[in-house]
Amino acid sequence: MIRVVVLALVASVAHCLPNLVDDLAAHGNTSQLAGLITKAGLEATLKGPGPFTILAPLNSAFDDIPKDDLNALLADTNDLANTLKYHVLQGEIFSWDIQTGRIVHSITGHAIRMYKQGNDIYFNNAKAVAVDLETDNGVIYLLDTVLDVPEGTIYQILEKPEYKLSKFRSAVDKVRYDRLLNTTYSYGNYRYTLFAPSDDAFAKLDQSQLDRFFQNPTYLSDLVRYHLHRGTVHLKSLDRNGRITSMYSGHDIGVDISNNDIRLNHVAHMTESDIEADNGVVHILDHVLIPSTLTGQIIG
């Protein structure tokens, strides 16, 4: 009898909690998200039984989005709904469930990487500023950044003309890494970080020497692998001097920080960072990274 009474009390307390949408609306720092959920037609779903885990960007996170980009997002209901659904996970995930490198999937099927750095918890590049906020039908994490919906696989990002990565994509094709970089989580939890030199970065090299270099599969394979890291490294993880391992075994990439200026191997800046992919993340560089074994073969 006592156990029945206790369970009834627990159920009664849980039932007194607001649902996810009402809880977001009740807090001034997440009111914008609550309004967007209604605008996107997701209110009924997220007031339903669930349970769900919502990765909730603060109002300030939406304020950080460039105005033109935010207006474009708000003008397209389908795009807005897709973006918001990327922030929703099926089931309840609490902070004690999180292990660095664990991959979870949003209700859209896209992958999200969770990891811990000291006492901080991150989802992709977004830091959780509050965790384990329980509601009647799920749990909420408050994020300092709006998550970017993955733009396809890493290889599909290389194919996008707006990023101007055709030269590096050509190198990937020649050494047959296209299949590797086009593999998604559906076939295994393969996640990579690609530091992709732009076409302008390749234009800084001696072109006649570069043409000869592209005819040597061994050198070209070493170069491609040197720009790849097995695992996901977002910009917020590049916050200290150090080294990043590459897939060119024994050859690391140096990270130098000075006055908030990040350089790789003392020369390369990231002109764009944290381009989310279904199998990792892409950063675009303004210089080609050249491992020590190839410095005599190619001149920048």
Coordinates of N, CA and C in Angstrom, one line a residue, residues 9-93:
L9 N 2.0 9.6 -5.6 CA 2.5 11.0 -5.4 C 3.5 11.4 -6.4
V10 N 4.4 10.5 -6.8 CA 5.4 10.9 -7.8 C 4.7 11.2 -9.1
A11 N 3.7 10.4 -9.5 CA 3.0 10.7 -10.7 C 2.3 12.0 -10.7
S12 N 1.7 12.3 -9.5 CA 1.0 13.6 -9.3 C 1.9 14.8 -9.4
V13 N 3.1 14.7 -8.8 CA 4.1 15.7 -8.9 C 4.6 15.9 -10.4
A14 N 4.8 14.8 -11.1 CA 5.3 14.9 -12.5 C 4.2 15.5 -13.3
H15 N 2.9 15.2 -13.0 CA 1.8 15.7 -13.8 C 1.7 17.2 -13.6
C16 N 2.2 17.8 -12.5 CA 2.1 19.2 -12.2 C 3.1 20.0 -13.0
L17 N 4.1 19.3 -13.6 CA 5.1 20.1 -14.3 C 4.5 20.5 -15.7
P18 N 4.9 21.7 -16.2 CA 4.4 22.1 -17.5 C 5.0 21.3 -18.6
N19 N 4.4 21.3 -19.7 CA 4.9 20.6 -20.9 C 6.1 21.4 -21.5
L20 N 6.8 20.8 -22.4 CA 8.0 21.5 -23.0 C 7.7 22.9 -23.5
V21 N 6.7 23.0 -24.3 CA 6.4 24.3 -25.0 C 6.0 25.3 -24.0
D22 N 5.1 25.0 -23.0 CA 4.7 26.0 -22.0 C 5.9 26.4 -21.1
D23 N 6.7 25.4 -20.8 CA 7.9 25.7 -20.0 C 8.8 26.7 -20.7
L24 N 9.1 26.5 -22.0 CA 9.9 27.4 -22.8 C 9.3 28.8 -22.9
A25 N 8.0 28.8 -23.0 CA 7.3 30.1 -23.1 C 7.3 30.9 -21.8
A26 N 7.3 30.1 -20.7 CA 7.2 30.8 -19.4 C 8.6 31.4 -19.0
H27 N 9.6 31.0 -19.6 CA 11.0 31.6 -19.3 C 11.3 32.6 -20.3
G28 N 11.6 33.8 -19.8 CA 11.9 35.0 -20.7 C 13.1 34.7 -21.7
N29 N 14.0 33.9 -21.2 CA 15.2 33.7 -22.1 C 15.0 32.7 -23.2
T30 N 13.9 32.0 -23.2 CA 13.6 31.0 -24.3 C 12.3 31.3 -25.0
S31 N 11.7 32.5 -24.8 CA 10.4 32.9 -25.3 C 10.4 32.9 -26.8
Q32 N 11.6 33.3 -27.4 CA 11.6 33.3 -28.9 C 11.5 31.9 -29.5
L33 N 12.1 31.0 -28.9 CA 12.0 29.6 -29.4 C 10.6 29.1 -29.3
A34 N 9.9 29.4 -28.2 CA 8.6 29.0 -28.0 C 7.7 29.5 -29.1
G35 N 7.9 30.8 -29.4 CA 7.1 31.4 -30.5 C 7.3 30.8 -31.8
L36 N 8.6 30.4 -32.1 CA 9.0 29.8 -33.4 C 8.4 28.4 -33.5
I37 N 8.3 27.7 -32.4 CA 7.7 26.4 -32.4 C 6.3 26.4 -32.8
T38 N 5.6 27.4 -32.3 CA 4.2 27.6 -32.7 C 4.1 28.0 -34.2
K39 N 5.0 29.0 -34.6 CA 5.0 29.4 -36.0 C 5.3 28.3 -37.0
A40 N 6.1 27.3 -36.6 CA 6.5 26.2 -37.5 C 5.5 25.1 -37.4
G41 N 4.5 25.2 -36.6 CA 3.5 24.1 -36.5 C 3.9 22.9 -35.7
L42 N 4.8 23.1 -34.8 CA 5.3 22.0 -34.0 C 4.7 21.9 -32.6
E43 N 3.9 22.9 -32.3 CA 3.4 23.0 -30.9 C 2.7 21.7 -30.5
A44 N 1.8 21.2 -31.3 CA 1.0 20.0 -30.9 C 1.9 18.8 -30.6
T45 N 2.9 18.6 -31.5 CA 3.8 17.5 -31.3 C 4.6 17.6 -30.0
L46 N 5.1 18.8 -29.7 CA 6.0 19.0 -28.6 C 5.2 19.2 -27.3
K47 N 3.9 19.3 -27.4 CA 3.0 19.2 -26.2 C 2.5 17.8 -26.0
G48 N 2.8 16.9 -26.9 CA 2.3 15.6 -26.8 C 3.1 14.8 -25.8
P49 N 2.8 13.5 -25.7 CA 3.3 12.6 -24.6 C 4.9 12.5 -24.7
G50 N 5.4 12.5 -25.9 CA 6.9 12.4 -25.9 C 7.3 11.0 -25.4
P51 N 8.4 11.0 -24.6 CA 9.1 12.2 -24.1 C 10.2 12.6 -25.2
F52 N 10.6 13.9 -25.0 CA 11.6 14.5 -25.9 C 12.7 15.1 -25.1
T53 N 13.8 15.3 -25.7 CA 14.8 16.2 -25.2 C 15.0 17.4 -26.2
I54 N 14.8 18.6 -25.7 CA 14.9 19.8 -26.5 C 16.2 20.5 -26.2
L55 N 17.0 20.7 -27.2 CA 18.2 21.6 -27.1 C 17.8 23.0 -27.5
A56 N 17.5 23.8 -26.5 CA 16.8 25.0 -26.6 C 17.8 26.2 -26.7
P57 N 17.9 26.8 -27.9 CA 18.8 28.0 -28.0 C 18.1 29.2 -27.2
L58 N 18.9 29.9 -26.5 CA 18.4 31.1 -25.8 C 18.0 32.2 -26.8
N59 N 17.3 33.2 -26.3 CA 17.0 34.3 -27.2 C 18.2 35.0 -27.7
S60 N 19.3 35.1 -26.9 CA 20.5 35.7 -27.3 C 21.2 34.9 -28.4
A61 N 20.9 33.6 -28.5 CA 21.5 32.7 -29.6 C 20.9 33.1 -30.9
F62 N 19.6 33.4 -30.9 CA 18.9 33.8 -32.1 C 19.4 35.2 -32.5
D63 N 19.7 36.1 -31.5 CA 20.1 37.4 -31.8 C 21.5 37.4 -32.5
D64 N 22.3 36.3 -32.2 CA 23.6 36.2 -32.8 C 23.6 35.8 -34.3
I65 N 22.5 35.4 -34.8 CA 22.4 35.0 -36.2 C 22.3 36.3 -37.0
P66 N 23.1 36.4 -38.1 CA 23.0 37.6 -39.0 C 21.6 37.9 -39.4
K67 N 21.2 39.2 -39.4 CA 19.8 39.5 -39.6 C 19.2 39.0 -40.8
D68 N 20.0 39.1 -42.0 CA 19.5 38.6 -43.2 C 19.2 37.1 -43.2
D69 N 20.1 36.3 -42.5 CA 20.0 34.9 -42.4 C 18.8 34.5 -41.6
L70 N 18.6 35.3 -40.5 CA 17.4 35.0 -39.6 C 16.1 35.3 -40.3
N71 N 16.1 36.4 -41.1 CA 14.9 36.8 -41.8 C 14.5 35.7 -42.8
A72 N 15.6 35.2 -43.5 CA 15.3 34.2 -44.5 C 14.8 32.9 -43.9
L73 N 15.3 32.6 -42.7 CA 14.8 31.4 -42.0 C 13.4 31.6 -41.6
L74 N 13.0 32.7 -41.1 CA 11.6 33.0 -40.6 C 10.6 33.0 -41.8
A75 N 11.1 33.4 -43.0 CA 10.3 33.5 -44.1 C 9.9 32.1 -44.7
D76 N 10.7 31.1 -44.4 CA 10.4 29.8 -45.0 C 10.0 28.8 -43.9
T77 N 8.7 28.5 -43.8 CA 8.2 27.7 -42.7 C 8.8 26.3 -42.7
N78 N 9.0 25.7 -43.9 CA 9.6 24.4 -44.0 C 11.0 24.4 -43.4
D79 N 11.8 25.4 -43.8 CA 13.2 25.5 -43.4 C 13.2 25.7 -41.9
L80 N 12.3 26.6 -41.4 CA 12.2 26.8 -40.0 C 11.9 25.6 -39.2
A81 N 10.9 24.8 -39.7 CA 10.5 23.6 -39.0 C 11.7 22.6 -39.0
N82 N 12.4 22.5 -40.1 CA 13.5 21.5 -40.2 C 14.6 21.9 -39.2
T83 N 14.9 23.2 -39.1 CA 15.9 23.7 -38.2 C 15.5 23.4 -36.7
L84 N 14.2 23.7 -36.4 CA 13.8 23.5 -35.0 C 13.8 22.0 -34.7
K85 N 13.4 21.1 -35.6 CA 13.3 19.7 -35.4 C 14.7 19.1 -35.2
Y86 N 15.7 19.8 -35.7 CA 17.1 19.3 -35.5 C 17.5 19.5 -34.0
H87 N 16.8 20.3 -33.3 CA 17.0 20.6 -31.9 C 16.2 19.7 -31.0
V88 N 15.5 18.7 -31.6 CA 14.7 17.8 -30.8 C 15.1 16.4 -30.9
L89 N 15.3 15.7 -29.8 CA 15.7 14.3 -29.7 C 14.6 13.5 -29.2
Q90 N 14.4 12.3 -29.7 CA 13.4 11.4 -29.1 C 13.9 10.8 -27.8
G91 N 13.1 10.8 -26.8 CA 13.4 10.3 -25.5 C 14.1 11.3 -24.6
E92 N 14.4 10.9 -23.4 CA 15.0 11.8 -22.4 C 16.5 11.5 -22.3
I93 N 17.3 12.5 -22.4 CA 18.8 12.3 -22.2 C 19.2 13.3 -21.1

